[in-house]
XYZ file of C-alpha atoms in Angstrom:
512
model
C 135.370 39.214 94.676
C 136.777 41.972 97.275
C 136.670 45.437 95.611
C 140.101 46.836 94.651
C 140.322 50.575 95.174
C 142.596 53.011 93.551
C 145.371 54.324 95.489
C 144.876 56.743 98.193
C 147.060 59.164 100.067
C 146.937 58.080 103.999
C 148.591 59.905 106.809
C 149.632 57.964 109.859
C 150.327 60.243 112.538
C 151.387 57.738 115.874
C 153.787 58.355 118.298
C 154.425 54.280 118.651
C 157.190 53.429 116.109
C 155.659 49.745 116.004
C 151.866 51.143 115.016
C 153.817 53.287 112.123
C 155.428 50.556 111.109
C 153.016 47.858 110.857
C 150.570 50.504 109.220
C 152.847 52.132 106.768
C 153.852 48.709 105.666
C 150.655 47.033 105.365
C 148.951 50.067 103.499
C 152.323 50.079 101.383
C 151.720 46.530 100.068
C 147.721 47.810 98.949
C 149.621 50.328 96.922
C 148.328 53.279 98.991
C 150.801 56.593 99.283
C 152.039 56.653 102.872
C 153.534 59.917 104.851
C 154.361 59.120 108.037
C 154.231 61.796 111.064
C 155.507 61.368 114.804
C 153.690 63.829 116.547
C 150.533 66.107 116.465
C 152.198 69.027 115.351
C 153.710 67.289 112.203
C 150.482 65.889 111.358
C 148.929 69.117 111.304
C 151.626 70.774 109.283
C 151.236 67.613 107.217
C 147.246 68.014 106.313
C 148.010 71.437 105.812
C 150.835 70.964 103.363
C 149.593 68.290 101.535
C 145.639 67.439 102.396
C 145.651 63.418 102.284
C 142.663 61.273 101.570
C 142.593 59.830 105.274
C 144.391 60.089 108.290
C 145.062 57.711 111.035
C 146.105 59.510 114.294
C 147.551 57.460 117.190
C 148.712 59.983 119.665
C 148.554 59.497 123.496
C 152.606 60.641 124.505
C 152.683 64.147 122.785
C 151.798 67.734 123.218
C 149.022 67.658 120.918
C 147.263 64.400 120.953
C 144.607 62.674 118.722
C 141.478 64.438 120.047
C 143.259 68.012 119.818
C 144.459 66.886 116.339
C 140.817 65.420 115.501
C 139.181 68.870 116.841
C 141.585 70.952 115.253
C 141.041 69.430 111.586
C 137.235 68.939 112.266
C 136.987 72.787 113.007
C 138.695 73.900 109.802
C 135.815 73.832 106.628
C 138.838 73.087 104.343
C 139.931 69.981 106.300
C 136.493 68.755 107.579
C 135.989 66.601 104.853
C 138.963 64.757 105.370
C 138.336 60.919 107.166
C 139.609 60.809 110.217
C 140.246 57.235 111.939
C 141.518 57.727 115.918
C 143.264 54.765 118.056
C 142.537 54.903 121.694
C 143.889 51.895 123.854
C 140.669 49.805 125.190
C 140.719 50.752 128.442
C 140.618 54.900 128.169
C 136.728 54.634 127.457
C 136.442 58.328 128.414
C 138.818 59.270 126.034
C 136.937 57.309 123.313
C 133.966 59.661 124.127
C 136.597 62.525 123.851
C 137.321 61.649 120.122
C 133.867 61.100 118.917
C 132.686 64.417 119.942
C 135.711 66.240 118.663
C 134.574 64.599 115.271
C 136.304 61.506 114.376
C 134.996 59.435 111.849
C 136.000 56.115 113.564
C 137.702 55.600 116.734
C 138.830 51.669 117.076
C 141.025 50.236 120.353
C 144.583 49.728 120.706
C 146.388 47.244 120.794
C 145.273 47.225 116.697
C 143.602 44.466 114.637
C 145.432 45.049 111.553
C 142.441 43.082 109.468
C 139.914 45.306 111.073
C 141.843 48.716 110.690
C 142.401 47.794 106.977
C 138.626 47.066 106.541
C 137.536 50.592 107.768
C 140.233 52.167 105.872
C 138.613 50.632 102.560
C 135.379 51.473 103.744
C 136.076 55.209 104.795
C 137.908 55.949 101.220
C 135.119 54.298 99.604
C 132.490 57.046 101.029
C 135.522 59.692 100.707
C 135.184 58.804 96.918
C 131.564 59.193 96.923
C 131.802 62.239 98.896
C 134.197 63.843 96.558
C 132.023 62.583 93.683
C 128.922 64.412 95.065
C 130.563 67.877 96.339
C 132.132 67.772 92.258
C 128.381 67.799 90.915
C 127.442 70.126 93.357
C 130.253 72.193 91.509
C 128.546 70.838 88.224
C 125.481 72.423 89.419
C 127.325 75.611 90.399
C 128.349 76.176 86.617
C 124.818 75.265 85.353
C 123.966 78.379 87.818
C 126.667 80.812 85.965
C 125.289 80.014 82.783
C 122.230 81.878 83.561
C 123.650 84.793 85.638
C 127.010 85.174 83.301
C 125.463 88.055 81.468
C 124.542 90.282 84.525
C 126.767 93.297 85.129
C 129.257 92.150 82.375
C 130.554 95.939 81.382
C 131.786 96.059 84.892
C 132.804 92.712 85.536
C 134.386 91.327 82.464
C 137.936 90.665 83.784
C 136.587 88.865 87.098
C 133.678 86.979 85.293
C 136.337 85.111 82.913
C 138.547 84.625 85.699
C 135.742 82.436 87.854
C 134.684 81.194 84.234
C 138.126 79.477 84.179
C 138.075 78.477 87.534
C 134.854 76.868 87.526
C 135.667 75.062 83.899
C 138.767 73.680 85.667
C 136.508 72.190 88.234
C 133.988 70.784 85.922
C 136.384 68.695 83.697
C 139.017 68.338 86.358
C 141.686 70.267 84.308
C 145.037 71.091 85.053
C 144.953 74.427 83.053
C 141.531 76.215 81.033
C 142.609 78.874 78.167
C 139.479 80.811 76.444
C 141.051 81.405 73.065
C 139.901 84.242 70.501
C 140.705 83.254 67.002
C 138.232 85.313 64.423
C 139.138 84.789 60.865
C 142.161 86.128 59.612
C 143.369 87.568 62.845
C 146.293 85.144 64.624
C 144.915 83.454 68.298
C 145.119 85.673 71.403
C 144.014 84.426 75.112
C 141.177 86.222 76.160
C 141.068 84.596 79.839
C 143.176 81.715 81.434
C 143.410 79.338 84.377
C 145.745 79.250 86.641
C 146.626 83.079 87.001
C 150.131 81.561 87.518
C 150.677 80.487 83.897
C 153.998 81.752 82.354
C 153.353 84.002 79.450
C 155.356 81.655 77.483
C 153.042 79.020 77.928
C 149.926 81.083 77.809
C 151.063 81.463 74.079
C 151.576 78.241 73.486
C 148.514 77.249 74.330
C 147.195 79.556 71.607
C 148.994 78.212 68.939
C 148.455 74.514 69.608
C 147.390 72.144 66.786
C 144.367 70.577 68.992
C 142.969 74.389 69.713
C 143.490 75.240 65.804
C 141.584 72.103 64.622
C 138.827 73.067 67.376
C 138.524 76.517 65.320
C 138.713 74.774 62.125
C 136.325 72.313 62.329
C 133.788 74.070 64.761
C 133.662 71.185 66.073
C 133.943 69.642 69.877
C 137.664 67.189 70.067
C 137.958 65.407 73.423
C 141.547 63.349 73.784
C 141.830 61.011 76.534
C 144.595 61.260 79.066
C 145.683 57.971 77.946
C 145.893 58.571 74.073
C 149.154 59.153 73.975
C 149.120 58.761 69.823
C 146.606 61.197 69.355
C 148.168 63.584 71.959
C 151.449 63.649 70.190
C 149.812 64.253 66.791
C 147.816 67.221 68.384
C 150.937 68.612 69.919
C 149.475 67.987 73.307
C 151.385 66.543 76.599
C 148.106 65.056 78.260
C 144.050 64.688 77.849
C 142.579 67.504 76.123
C 138.799 69.184 75.857
C 138.428 72.206 73.400
C 134.765 73.111 72.083
C 134.348 76.101 69.597
C 133.087 79.744 70.816
C 130.368 80.483 67.998
C 128.902 83.819 67.264
C 125.255 84.253 66.511
C 125.592 83.524 62.572
C 127.772 80.739 63.323
C 130.961 82.271 63.240
C 133.665 80.954 64.737
C 134.932 83.418 67.596
C 137.349 81.195 69.234
C 137.185 78.366 71.615
C 137.143 76.959 74.578
C 139.984 74.753 76.017
C 141.161 72.435 79.083
C 144.431 70.753 79.038
C 145.273 68.024 81.454
C 141.834 66.425 81.711
C 141.288 62.871 82.832
C 140.668 59.745 80.761
C 137.063 59.592 81.651
C 134.760 62.408 81.104
C 131.209 62.529 81.999
C 129.320 62.861 78.500
C 126.981 65.892 80.038
C 130.026 67.629 81.246
C 130.938 68.101 77.984
C 127.507 69.357 77.056
C 127.756 71.529 79.892
C 131.083 73.187 78.499
C 129.609 73.690 75.083
C 126.678 75.572 76.676
C 129.533 77.776 78.525
C 130.939 78.109 75.369
C 127.874 79.638 73.950
C 128.213 82.256 76.599
C 131.376 82.717 75.735
C 130.832 83.851 72.409
C 127.827 86.000 73.674
C 130.210 87.787 75.867
C 132.783 88.279 72.929
C 129.454 90.022 70.478
C 128.284 91.949 73.355
C 130.946 94.154 74.044
C 129.796 95.199 70.320
C 126.041 94.443 70.145
C 124.649 95.395 73.592
C 121.144 95.951 72.285
C 120.813 92.216 71.322
C 121.099 91.174 75.488
C 117.635 90.381 76.140
C 117.538 88.475 73.160
C 120.661 85.829 73.532
C 119.013 84.995 76.658
C 115.742 83.683 75.534
C 117.647 81.747 72.980
C 120.436 80.437 75.829
C 117.695 80.030 78.317
C 116.289 76.489 76.197
C 119.981 75.413 76.508
C 120.060 76.055 80.843
C 116.768 74.317 80.824
C 118.261 71.386 78.739
C 121.207 70.757 80.575
C 119.557 70.823 83.836
C 117.316 68.265 82.896
C 120.078 66.626 81.735
C 121.268 66.546 85.216
C 118.244 65.463 86.890
C 118.081 62.865 84.536
C 121.478 61.556 85.039
C 121.069 62.063 88.915
C 117.672 59.885 88.972
C 119.753 57.027 86.896
C 122.873 57.117 89.696
C 120.027 56.503 92.333
C 118.629 54.045 90.744
C 121.758 52.385 89.676
C 123.195 52.765 93.273
C 119.987 51.077 94.671
C 120.533 48.406 92.164
C 123.849 47.720 93.113
C 123.077 47.515 96.788
C 120.502 45.220 96.315
C 122.883 43.274 93.673
C 125.621 42.798 96.575
C 122.981 41.392 99.177
C 121.591 39.153 96.759
C 118.094 40.212 97.031
C 115.179 38.923 94.704
C 115.057 40.342 91.604
C 111.564 42.513 92.089
C 112.431 43.866 95.272
C 113.148 47.467 94.819
C 109.927 47.808 92.190
C 107.677 46.178 94.599
C 108.854 48.412 97.812
C 108.810 51.442 95.788
C 105.159 50.761 94.656
C 103.901 49.311 98.057
C 105.343 52.925 99.915
C 103.761 54.891 97.149
C 100.229 53.382 97.200
C 100.317 53.355 100.781
C 101.060 57.219 100.825
C 98.813 58.015 98.591
C 96.296 56.398 100.460
C 97.156 58.355 103.580
C 96.448 61.047 101.698
C 99.976 62.212 100.778
C 100.716 65.110 98.540
C 102.061 64.321 94.632
C 105.144 66.093 94.860
C 105.991 63.875 98.039
C 104.535 60.272 96.438
C 107.427 61.144 93.513
C 110.092 61.903 95.626
C 108.778 58.420 97.679
C 109.133 56.384 94.661
C 113.053 56.997 93.955
C 114.011 57.669 98.070
C 112.704 54.431 99.129
C 114.784 52.488 96.652
C 117.744 54.104 98.795
C 116.882 52.648 102.061
C 119.582 49.773 101.904
C 122.316 51.776 100.167
C 124.460 51.647 103.368
C 124.837 47.825 102.898
C 127.547 48.918 100.400
C 129.792 49.737 103.563
C 129.217 46.282 105.047
C 131.908 43.632 105.161
C 131.156 40.783 103.119
C 131.843 38.451 106.153
C 128.731 39.933 107.520
C 126.691 41.021 104.531
C 126.772 37.242 103.091
C 127.100 34.792 105.732
C 124.785 32.511 105.080
C 124.330 31.700 109.197
C 122.987 33.642 112.141
C 125.018 36.626 113.079
C 126.715 36.707 116.345
C 125.654 39.902 118.234
C 128.972 41.552 117.417
C 128.177 41.158 113.371
C 124.706 42.313 114.181
C 125.865 45.490 115.652
C 127.938 45.784 112.412
C 124.816 45.340 110.250
C 123.105 48.005 111.956
C 125.596 50.687 110.872
C 123.915 50.449 107.504
C 121.834 52.895 108.674
C 124.217 55.239 109.503
C 126.135 54.770 106.062
C 123.379 55.021 103.625
C 122.723 58.579 105.718
C 126.284 59.717 105.346
C 126.333 58.799 101.734
C 123.160 61.040 101.280
C 123.989 63.225 103.643
C 124.927 67.314 102.544
C 122.881 67.814 99.631
C 120.383 70.850 99.204
C 118.446 68.591 97.146
C 114.819 67.436 98.615
C 115.447 63.543 96.503
C 118.810 62.960 98.477
C 117.223 65.076 101.992
C 114.281 62.318 101.848
C 116.815 59.459 100.712
C 118.858 60.611 103.719
C 116.185 60.242 106.144
C 114.904 56.906 104.798
C 118.060 55.288 105.099
C 118.688 56.529 108.617
C 115.061 55.499 110.349
C 113.761 52.698 108.217
C 114.584 50.185 110.991
C 113.088 52.576 113.644
C 110.424 51.241 116.307
C 106.950 52.472 116.642
C 107.672 51.277 120.641
C 111.234 53.140 120.331
C 112.816 49.734 120.828
C 114.654 49.953 116.998
C 117.690 51.642 115.519
C 120.101 53.425 115.010
C 118.790 55.979 117.225
C 115.658 54.457 118.739
C 113.193 57.013 117.922
C 109.588 56.578 119.092
C 105.941 57.015 117.587
C 105.982 60.135 115.237
C 109.588 61.127 115.921
C 110.624 58.682 113.329
C 110.218 60.310 110.130
C 106.971 59.728 107.813
C 108.636 58.501 104.826
C 110.730 55.920 107.090
C 107.221 54.818 108.657
C 105.986 54.396 105.215
C 109.066 52.278 103.729
C 109.354 50.304 106.995
C 105.886 48.716 106.304
C 106.321 47.830 102.870
C 109.630 46.309 103.626
C 108.455 44.400 106.645
C 105.695 43.102 104.041
C 107.773 42.511 100.863
C 110.207 40.353 103.027
C 107.788 37.966 104.619
C 106.185 37.406 101.120
C 109.819 36.934 99.551
C 112.189 34.191 99.097
C 115.159 34.326 101.046
C 118.041 31.897 101.644
C 117.052 31.040 105.193
C 113.079 30.981 104.405
C 110.141 30.421 101.757
C 108.133 33.031 100.947
C 104.732 33.198 103.226
C 101.215 33.299 101.719
C 99.826 36.866 100.965
C 97.194 36.723 103.696
C 99.768 35.258 106.582
C 101.706 37.742 105.740
C 99.085 40.980 106.140
C 97.930 39.023 109.476
C 101.420 39.171 111.103
C 101.713 42.630 110.025
C 98.487 43.294 112.257
C 100.384 41.419 115.281
C 103.432 43.998 114.454
C 100.854 47.314 114.656
C 102.012 49.511 117.837
C 105.240 47.749 118.632
C 107.436 47.525 115.372
C 105.000 49.477 113.076
C 102.454 52.693 112.951
C 99.502 51.126 113.786
C 97.743 53.949 111.272
C 99.804 52.890 108.617
C 99.105 49.209 108.954
C 95.272 50.009 109.178
C 96.152 52.144 105.769
C 97.710 49.356 104.346
C 95.203 46.334 105.047
C 92.442 48.499 103.464
C 94.156 48.032 100.064
C 95.261 45.157 100.504
C 93.531 44.160 97.010
C 95.738 46.719 95.400
C 98.670 45.588 97.233
C 97.952 41.810 96.457
C 97.901 42.970 92.506
C 100.758 44.375 92.896
C 102.908 41.660 94.446
C 101.209 39.001 92.023
C 102.154 40.882 89.118
C 105.992 41.392 90.540
C 106.032 38.157 91.904
C 109.919 36.910 91.400
C 110.323 33.874 89.397
C 110.186 30.439 91.482
């Protein structure tokens, strides 16, 4: 079954009426929201006014052409993440190179193949959503860091701090409005800070008196209401999704609430837990105004909250990698224990050549992501039962680039290793591999390790096109590949521990 993507906003910029009409009709039938531009200047204005999820540029007759549009969008940090497909006439090879150098994510030939461009749009939208989620997770980490620094300089920067706090909460929960509301016992509720800063006074007052906010402070417990829970919204005086957590004092007294309005239907549990930790900091700030001498004690108490929240986020990242890797393996119809065997083979080989513990621990997870890029390969190629054509093989080779793109842009050592392995695990020791044609030790060590493990496991595993090889024959074949396909030193090390490797292969063998 083909994947169904949520509707996206797509800008089609073309000076060809036929192209505009065809793409507008086809994308509209896929439920996407399509905006049209007739020239480059109109395209740039449209992107800046309402940034789309993807841009298709087919501009060869206007003053500002496709390459210029691409260069301008990719040079601006705000518009750089927007995927851009450029259409260039097949005969104009130099312009196609110019488009790639200007930063185009894809260049397709004209006349267009409608199925091909729709498939590429679908793939790029999938990558865009993964990238958006990655960026949102990095903002979650920013929020975690803010928990530990929020009290520094509070006396001189309280207003700025709470304004920044509201913005970060809105990013964390994807909320439309955020308010920090104070409501100590016996005092009417009041808004300490709010976001966005453009909220009208009447709206701010309404937020403070909303029934949902009153119940959060009365119960001293979090309340979440999904965007699709219309009955609960009505009973709580809401017009959309809502998340509210209490702000508690040191003694458990309810001081107020941190509230978010216009939240989506489904929230990640760790987001609410992080919000609770943030609300703890709000409570600290409120009371620190009167009790500055307790600052050091407060930081010690809340540090545990930060460690727990950070640990939960790291565990979530690990689980996400495992699930993504399993999804790619399942889609490719790989055998059940392939990932587990490959990870253990890779780690055993890494230890055998003296890699340190930190490297091996990263490799155990990063090796699982070696084929994650297959998520971006069309089913017609990935699941084809027979031999691939030369053109199909070129498409399949792109899974290395797709995998690297999925993992790219992170400061985390784990995802950086994932990127190197995904990109380079099909490079050959003699330089005849892909996608970059790297040779020898120019290939990252982790990619060379995974290549040995991956080739060996493929040989001893059943595939739709072959039976599993006897393990001794597989070891012999590795020797034949040493120095051409595989790093000869790693093959020698792998053969030196063949007893342990054979034990892993037998223990984790797939069912017949």
